[in-house]
Amino acid sequence: MGWYGRVLFPWLMDMGMRDRPFDGYRKAVTAGLSGIGLEIGAGTGLNLPWYPSTVRELHVVDPNPGMDGRLKRRAEAVAFPVHHARLSAERLPYADGTFDFVVSTWTLCSIPDAGAALAEVRRVLKPQGEFRYVEHGTAPDASVRRWQRWLNPVQKRVADGCHLDRDIPKLVVDAGFALTEREEGYAVSVGRPYGYFYRGRAVNG
């Protein structure tokens, strides 16, 4: 990983993803969570302030060392213990059925093998444990999908491997989860090729 990926991209991502329009998604995806959880692709820890006090312990993983400093500072500001591991989600070092919940926000777009990551998420979740996600992905409009395909090569280079056109609900269902809640639509103030958002809850049945 070069200087751009380790230094500039984490700063750009942190600045861009701190915008107020994202707050509602973070609040919704973390609402009501409790117990011991895992967040994959935690980045700079922007979700951490939104977790409720009912969370007893949180494990977070991210492969980019450039995220570490900001993530550590935000972890120190929350009331529950946060355990950080620098790794990608395709191979998780946790026993089967460890977690009450797993959270992913704007992460599945950039994991090289999203299917393998979701299989690992399901493995480390307890039976009936919940997977919560907010992701962006393929749009329903053919004209937007064409733009997404055209922009993908550039997007992957400037956004640390991010794909614009992954079908997130299909990936979740194909991994064996049962979707219990699903919302989707174009996000306000985000360009359409980048801003078709999915929010959902799925049970490890």
PDB file of C-alpha atoms in Angstrom:
ATOM      1  CA  MET A   1       0.000   0.000   0.000  1.00  0.00           C
ATOM      2  CA  GLY A   2       1.483   3.317  -1.091  1.00  0.00           C
ATOM      3  CA  TRP A   3       1.499   6.807   0.404  1.00  0.00           C
ATOM      4  CA  TYR A   4      -1.856   7.711  -1.142  1.00  0.00           C
ATOM      5  CA  GLY A   5      -3.606   4.689   0.368  1.00  0.00           C
ATOM      6  CA  ARG A   6      -1.981   5.005   3.796  1.00  0.00           C
ATOM      7  CA  VAL A   7      -2.013   8.784   4.270  1.00  0.00           C
ATOM      8  CA  LEU A   8      -4.123  10.803   1.848  1.00  0.00           C
ATOM      9  CA  PHE A   9      -7.058   8.449   1.303  1.00  0.00           C
ATOM     10  CA  PRO A  10      -7.833   7.960   5.036  1.00  0.00           C
ATOM     11  CA  TRP A  11      -7.842  11.746   5.475  1.00  0.00           C
ATOM     12  CA  LEU A  12     -10.079  12.296   2.437  1.00  0.00           C
ATOM     13  CA  MET A  13     -12.464   9.540   3.511  1.00  0.00           C
ATOM     14  CA  ASP A  14     -12.692  10.868   7.052  1.00  0.00           C
ATOM     15  CA  MET A  15     -13.450  14.382   5.842  1.00  0.00           C
ATOM     16  CA  GLY A  16     -16.010  13.286   3.272  1.00  0.00           C
ATOM     17  CA  MET A  17     -17.838  10.762   5.417  1.00  0.00           C
ATOM     18  CA  ARG A  18     -18.206  13.168   8.352  1.00  0.00           C
ATOM     19  CA  ASP A  19     -20.833  15.151   6.441  1.00  0.00           C
ATOM     20  CA  ARG A  20     -24.158  15.523   8.255  1.00  0.00           C
ATOM     21  CA  PRO A  21     -26.203  13.530   5.671  1.00  0.00           C
ATOM     22  CA  PHE A  22     -24.437  10.370   6.844  1.00  0.00           C
ATOM     23  CA  ASP A  23     -25.447  10.833  10.483  1.00  0.00           C
ATOM     24  CA  GLY A  24     -28.970   9.514   9.974  1.00  0.00           C
ATOM     25  CA  TYR A  25     -27.656   6.314   8.420  1.00  0.00           C
ATOM     26  CA  ARG A  26     -25.188   5.781  11.273  1.00  0.00           C
ATOM     27  CA  LYS A  27     -27.911   6.347  13.872  1.00  0.00           C
ATOM     28  CA  ALA A  28     -30.277   3.919  12.158  1.00  0.00           C
ATOM     29  CA  VAL A  29     -27.747   1.130  11.660  1.00  0.00           C
ATOM     30  CA  THR A  30     -26.629   1.152  15.306  1.00  0.00           C
ATOM     31  CA  ALA A  31     -29.989   1.775  17.010  1.00  0.00           C
ATOM     32  CA  GLY A  32     -30.931  -0.787  19.648  1.00  0.00           C
ATOM     33  CA  LEU A  33     -27.777  -2.880  19.414  1.00  0.00           C
ATOM     34  CA  SER A  34     -26.624  -4.657  22.545  1.00  0.00           C
ATOM     35  CA  GLY A  35     -24.091  -7.202  23.736  1.00  0.00           C
ATOM     36  CA  ILE A  36     -20.768  -7.993  22.072  1.00  0.00           C
ATOM     37  CA  GLY A  37     -20.337  -6.899  18.487  1.00  0.00           C
ATOM     38  CA  LEU A  38     -18.046  -6.645  15.497  1.00  0.00           C
ATOM     39  CA  GLU A  39     -17.680  -3.897  12.915  1.00  0.00           C
ATOM     40  CA  ILE A  40     -15.964  -4.764   9.652  1.00  0.00           C
ATOM     41  CA  GLY A  41     -14.236  -2.024   7.663  1.00  0.00           C
ATOM     42  CA  ALA A  42     -14.363   0.325  10.641  1.00  0.00           C
ATOM     43  CA  GLY A  43     -12.181   2.918   8.893  1.00  0.00           C
ATOM     44  CA  THR A  44     -11.481   5.916  11.116  1.00  0.00           C
ATOM     45  CA  GLY A  45     -14.173   4.964  13.645  1.00  0.00           C
ATOM     46  CA  LEU A  46     -16.884   7.384  12.546  1.00  0.00           C
ATOM     47  CA  ASN A  47     -19.598   4.976  13.713  1.00  0.00           C
ATOM     48  CA  LEU A  48     -18.257   4.623  17.248  1.00  0.00           C
ATOM     49  CA  PRO A  49     -20.057   7.627  18.829  1.00  0.00           C
ATOM     50  CA  TRP A  50     -23.389   6.286  17.548  1.00  0.00           C
ATOM     51  CA  TYR A  51     -23.330   2.921  19.323  1.00  0.00           C
ATOM     52  CA  PRO A  52     -25.753   2.828  22.278  1.00  0.00           C
ATOM     53  CA  SER A  53     -24.726   2.248  25.877  1.00  0.00           C
ATOM     54  CA  THR A  54     -26.199  -1.265  25.723  1.00  0.00           C
ATOM     55  CA  VAL A  55     -23.139  -2.387  23.728  1.00  0.00           C
ATOM     56  CA  ARG A  56     -20.793  -4.136  26.186  1.00  0.00           C
ATOM     57  CA  GLU A  57     -17.803  -4.635  23.910  1.00  0.00           C
ATOM     58  CA  LEU A  58     -16.937  -3.984  20.268  1.00  0.00           C
ATOM     59  CA  HIS A  59     -14.305  -5.521  18.018  1.00  0.00           C
ATOM     60  CA  VAL A  60     -13.368  -3.545  14.902  1.00  0.00           C
ATOM     61  CA  VAL A  61     -11.322  -4.600  11.889  1.00  0.00           C
ATOM     62  CA  ASP A  62      -9.839  -2.653   8.998  1.00  0.00           C
ATOM     63  CA  PRO A  63      -6.812  -3.506   6.821  1.00  0.00           C
ATOM     64  CA  ASN A  64      -5.566   0.049   6.229  1.00  0.00           C
ATOM     65  CA  PRO A  65      -2.911   1.212   8.745  1.00  0.00           C
ATOM     66  CA  GLY A  66      -3.664   4.799   7.841  1.00  0.00           C
ATOM     67  CA  MET A  67      -6.975   4.548   9.697  1.00  0.00           C
ATOM     68  CA  ASP A  68      -5.371   3.615  13.027  1.00  0.00           C
ATOM     69  CA  GLY A  69      -4.739   7.017  14.595  1.00  0.00           C
ATOM     70  CA  ARG A  70      -8.214   8.478  14.159  1.00  0.00           C
ATOM     71  CA  LEU A  71      -9.819   5.149  15.016  1.00  0.00           C
ATOM     72  CA  LYS A  72      -7.858   4.918  18.269  1.00  0.00           C
ATOM     73  CA  ARG A  73      -8.823   8.453  19.333  1.00  0.00           C
ATOM     74  CA  ARG A  74     -12.515   7.792  18.723  1.00  0.00           C
ATOM     75  CA  ALA A  75     -12.307   4.429  20.493  1.00  0.00           C
ATOM     76  CA  GLU A  76     -10.896   6.124  23.594  1.00  0.00           C
ATOM     77  CA  ALA A  77     -13.907   8.457  23.720  1.00  0.00           C
ATOM     78  CA  VAL A  78     -16.625   5.783  24.047  1.00  0.00           C
ATOM     79  CA  ALA A  79     -17.801   4.068  27.228  1.00  0.00           C
ATOM     80  CA  PHE A  80     -17.317   0.455  26.127  1.00  0.00           C
ATOM     81  CA  PRO A  81     -14.050  -1.354  25.300  1.00  0.00           C
ATOM     82  CA  VAL A  82     -13.036  -1.355  21.630  1.00  0.00           C
ATOM     83  CA  HIS A  83     -10.596  -3.985  20.339  1.00  0.00           C
ATOM     84  CA  HIS A  84      -8.922  -3.202  17.018  1.00  0.00           C
ATOM     85  CA  ALA A  85      -7.370  -5.668  14.555  1.00  0.00           C
ATOM     86  CA  ARG A  86      -5.721  -4.573  11.309  1.00  0.00           C
ATOM     87  CA  LEU A  87      -7.099  -7.087   8.823  1.00  0.00           C
ATOM     88  CA  SER A  88      -9.626  -7.604   6.056  1.00  0.00           C
ATOM     89  CA  ALA A  89     -12.895  -9.385   6.701  1.00  0.00           C
ATOM     90  CA  GLU A  90     -12.380 -12.381   4.396  1.00  0.00           C
ATOM     91  CA  ARG A  91     -10.593 -14.233   7.224  1.00  0.00           C
ATOM     92  CA  LEU A  92     -11.663 -13.318  10.750  1.00  0.00           C
ATOM     93  CA  PRO A  93      -9.718 -14.591  13.785  1.00  0.00           C
ATOM     94  CA  TYR A  94     -12.789 -15.256  15.927  1.00  0.00           C
ATOM     95  CA  ALA A  95     -14.486 -18.471  16.983  1.00  0.00           C
ATOM     96  CA  ASP A  96     -17.808 -19.542  15.514  1.00  0.00           C
ATOM     97  CA  GLY A  97     -20.797 -17.825  17.129  1.00  0.00           C
ATOM     98  CA  THR A  98     -18.809 -15.164  18.981  1.00  0.00           C
ATOM     99  CA  PHE A  99     -20.884 -12.044  18.317  1.00  0.00           C
ATOM    100  CA  ASP A 100     -24.398 -10.824  19.015  1.00  0.00           C
ATOM    101  CA  PHE A 101     -24.237  -8.463  16.038  1.00  0.00           C
ATOM    102  CA  VAL A 102     -22.022  -7.392  13.129  1.00  0.00           C
ATOM    103  CA  VAL A 103     -22.110  -3.953  11.487  1.00  0.00           C
ATOM    104  CA  SER A 104     -20.864  -2.900   8.040  1.00  0.00           C
ATOM    105  CA  THR A 105     -21.125   0.628   6.656  1.00  0.00           C
ATOM    106  CA  TRP A 106     -19.873   1.549   3.185  1.00  0.00           C
ATOM    107  CA  THR A 107     -17.481  -1.396   3.371  1.00  0.00           C
ATOM    108  CA  LEU A 108     -18.679  -4.288   1.183  1.00  0.00           C
ATOM    109  CA  CYS A 109     -17.998  -2.148  -1.887  1.00  0.00           C
ATOM    110  CA  SER A 110     -14.242  -2.308  -1.309  1.00  0.00           C
ATOM    111  CA  ILE A 111     -13.589  -5.777   0.129  1.00  0.00           C
ATOM    112  CA  PRO A 112     -11.921  -7.792  -2.659  1.00  0.00           C
ATOM    113  CA  ASP A 113     -14.047 -10.898  -1.985  1.00  0.00           C
ATOM    114  CA  ALA A 114     -17.278  -9.618  -0.456  1.00  0.00           C
ATOM    115  CA  GLY A 115     -18.866 -13.078  -0.594  1.00  0.00           C
ATOM    116  CA  ALA A 116     -16.066 -14.583   1.484  1.00  0.00           C
ATOM    117  CA  ALA A 117     -16.345 -11.718   3.988  1.00  0.00           C
ATOM    118  CA  LEU A 118     -20.075 -12.262   4.402  1.00  0.00           C
ATOM    119  CA  ALA A 119     -19.525 -15.992   4.892  1.00  0.00           C
ATOM    120  CA  GLU A 120     -17.106 -15.123   7.693  1.00  0.00           C
ATOM    121  CA  VAL A 121     -19.591 -12.665   9.174  1.00  0.00           C
ATOM    122  CA  ARG A 122     -22.208 -15.373   9.269  1.00  0.00           C
ATOM    123  CA  ARG A 123     -19.774 -17.825  10.837  1.00  0.00           C
ATOM    124  CA  VAL A 124     -18.796 -15.538  13.723  1.00  0.00           C
ATOM    125  CA  LEU A 125     -22.377 -14.447  14.437  1.00  0.00           C
ATOM    126  CA  LYS A 126     -24.407 -16.313  17.021  1.00  0.00           C
ATOM    127  CA  PRO A 127     -27.483 -18.198  15.756  1.00  0.00           C
ATOM    128  CA  GLN A 128     -30.163 -15.547  15.217  1.00  0.00           C
ATOM    129  CA  GLY A 129     -27.480 -12.872  15.542  1.00  0.00           C
ATOM    130  CA  GLU A 130     -28.064  -9.759  13.460  1.00  0.00           C
ATOM    131  CA  PHE A 131     -26.080  -8.291  10.582  1.00  0.00           C
ATOM    132  CA  ARG A 132     -26.708  -4.555  10.094  1.00  0.00           C
ATOM    133  CA  TYR A 133     -25.478  -2.700   7.032  1.00  0.00           C
ATOM    134  CA  VAL A 134     -25.510   0.570   5.131  1.00  0.00           C
ATOM    135  CA  GLU A 135     -23.843   0.261   1.739  1.00  0.00           C
ATOM    136  CA  HIS A 136     -23.891   1.844  -1.688  1.00  0.00           C
ATOM    137  CA  GLY A 137     -24.198  -0.177  -4.849  1.00  0.00           C
ATOM    138  CA  THR A 138     -25.853  -0.849  -8.156  1.00  0.00           C
ATOM    139  CA  ALA A 139     -28.674   1.529  -9.066  1.00  0.00           C
ATOM    140  CA  PRO A 140     -32.065   0.525 -10.514  1.00  0.00           C
ATOM    141  CA  ASP A 141     -31.834   2.963 -13.429  1.00  0.00           C
ATOM    142  CA  ALA A 142     -30.066   1.693 -16.536  1.00  0.00           C
ATOM    143  CA  SER A 143     -28.537   5.098 -17.309  1.00  0.00           C
ATOM    144  CA  VAL A 144     -27.015   5.312 -13.807  1.00  0.00           C
ATOM    145  CA  ARG A 145     -25.711   1.753 -14.038  1.00  0.00           C
ATOM    146  CA  ARG A 146     -23.921   2.664 -17.260  1.00  0.00           C
ATOM    147  CA  TRP A 147     -22.209   5.540 -15.454  1.00  0.00           C
ATOM    148  CA  GLN A 148     -21.305   3.217 -12.592  1.00  0.00           C
ATOM    149  CA  ARG A 149     -19.670   0.728 -14.957  1.00  0.00           C
ATOM    150  CA  TRP A 150     -17.826   3.521 -16.743  1.00  0.00           C
ATOM    151  CA  LEU A 151     -16.584   5.108 -13.493  1.00  0.00           C
ATOM    152  CA  ASN A 152     -15.639   1.851 -11.776  1.00  0.00           C
ATOM    153  CA  PRO A 153     -11.983   1.692 -12.928  1.00  0.00           C
ATOM    154  CA  VAL A 154     -11.301   5.214 -11.678  1.00  0.00           C
ATOM    155  CA  GLN A 155     -13.301   4.713  -8.487  1.00  0.00           C
ATOM    156  CA  LYS A 156     -11.336   1.592  -7.571  1.00  0.00           C
ATOM    157  CA  ARG A 157      -8.069   3.499  -7.925  1.00  0.00           C
ATOM    158  CA  VAL A 158      -9.008   6.630  -5.990  1.00  0.00           C
ATOM    159  CA  ALA A 159     -11.227   5.012  -3.329  1.00  0.00           C
ATOM    160  CA  ASP A 160      -9.153   2.059  -2.134  1.00  0.00           C
ATOM    161  CA  GLY A 161     -10.800  -0.632  -4.257  1.00  0.00           C
ATOM    162  CA  CYS A 162     -14.387   0.645  -4.049  1.00  0.00           C
ATOM    163  CA  HIS A 163     -16.852  -0.800  -6.595  1.00  0.00           C
ATOM    164  CA  LEU A 164     -19.881   1.288  -7.508  1.00  0.00           C
ATOM    165  CA  ASP A 165     -22.113  -1.471  -8.844  1.00  0.00           C
ATOM    166  CA  ARG A 166     -22.261  -4.340  -6.358  1.00  0.00           C
ATOM    167  CA  ASP A 167     -25.730  -5.747  -5.652  1.00  0.00           C
ATOM    168  CA  ILE A 168     -25.563  -5.649  -1.875  1.00  0.00           C
ATOM    169  CA  PRO A 169     -28.874  -7.351  -0.935  1.00  0.00           C
ATOM    170  CA  LYS A 170     -28.115 -10.205  -3.333  1.00  0.00           C
ATOM    171  CA  LEU A 171     -24.687 -10.681  -1.760  1.00  0.00           C
ATOM    172  CA  VAL A 172     -26.265 -10.783   1.709  1.00  0.00           C
ATOM    173  CA  VAL A 173     -28.937 -13.293   0.730  1.00  0.00           C
ATOM    174  CA  ASP A 174     -26.484 -15.438  -1.246  1.00  0.00           C
ATOM    175  CA  ALA A 175     -24.360 -15.682   1.922  1.00  0.00           C
ATOM    176  CA  GLY A 176     -27.276 -17.403   3.659  1.00  0.00           C
ATOM    177  CA  PHE A 177     -28.780 -14.527   5.636  1.00  0.00           C
ATOM    178  CA  ALA A 178     -32.502 -13.892   5.963  1.00  0.00           C
ATOM    179  CA  LEU A 179     -33.284 -10.232   5.268  1.00  0.00           C
ATOM    180  CA  THR A 180     -35.684  -8.822   7.859  1.00  0.00           C
ATOM    181  CA  GLU A 181     -35.521  -5.162   6.875  1.00  0.00           C
ATOM    182  CA  ARG A 182     -34.495  -3.463   3.649  1.00  0.00           C
ATOM    183  CA  GLU A 183     -34.524   0.158   2.534  1.00  0.00           C
ATOM    184  CA  GLU A 184     -32.910   1.632  -0.538  1.00  0.00           C
ATOM    185  CA  GLY A 185     -32.824   4.795  -2.565  1.00  0.00           C
ATOM    186  CA  TYR A 186     -30.702   7.653  -3.813  1.00  0.00           C
ATOM    187  CA  ALA A 187     -29.033   9.570  -1.010  1.00  0.00           C
ATOM    188  CA  VAL A 188     -29.493  13.306  -0.783  1.00  0.00           C
ATOM    189  CA  SER A 189     -26.407  15.357  -1.718  1.00  0.00           C
ATOM    190  CA  VAL A 190     -24.524  12.369  -3.177  1.00  0.00           C
ATOM    191  CA  GLY A 191     -24.133  12.003  -6.945  1.00  0.00           C
ATOM    192  CA  ARG A 192     -26.332   9.245  -8.328  1.00  0.00           C
ATOM    193  CA  PRO A 193     -23.579   6.880  -9.526  1.00  0.00           C
ATOM    194  CA  TYR A 194     -22.090   7.015  -6.016  1.00  0.00           C
ATOM    195  CA  GLY A 195     -25.222   7.434  -3.956  1.00  0.00           C
ATOM    196  CA  TYR A 196     -27.654   4.556  -4.345  1.00  0.00           C
ATOM    197  CA  PHE A 197     -27.731   3.432  -0.716  1.00  0.00           C
ATOM    198  CA  TYR A 198     -28.947   0.204   0.829  1.00  0.00           C
ATOM    199  CA  ARG A 199     -29.766  -0.100   4.523  1.00  0.00           C
ATOM    200  CA  GLY A 200     -30.782  -3.440   5.951  1.00  0.00           C
ATOM    201  CA  ARG A 201     -30.973  -5.929   8.756  1.00  0.00           C
ATOM    202  CA  ALA A 202     -30.420  -9.642   8.283  1.00  0.00           C
ATOM    203  CA  VAL A 203     -30.588 -12.591  10.652  1.00  0.00           C
ATOM    204  CA  ASN A 204     -28.188 -15.480  10.837  1.00  0.00           C
ATOM    205  CA  GLY A 205     -30.905 -18.116  10.648  1.00  0.00           C
TER     206      GLY A 205
END
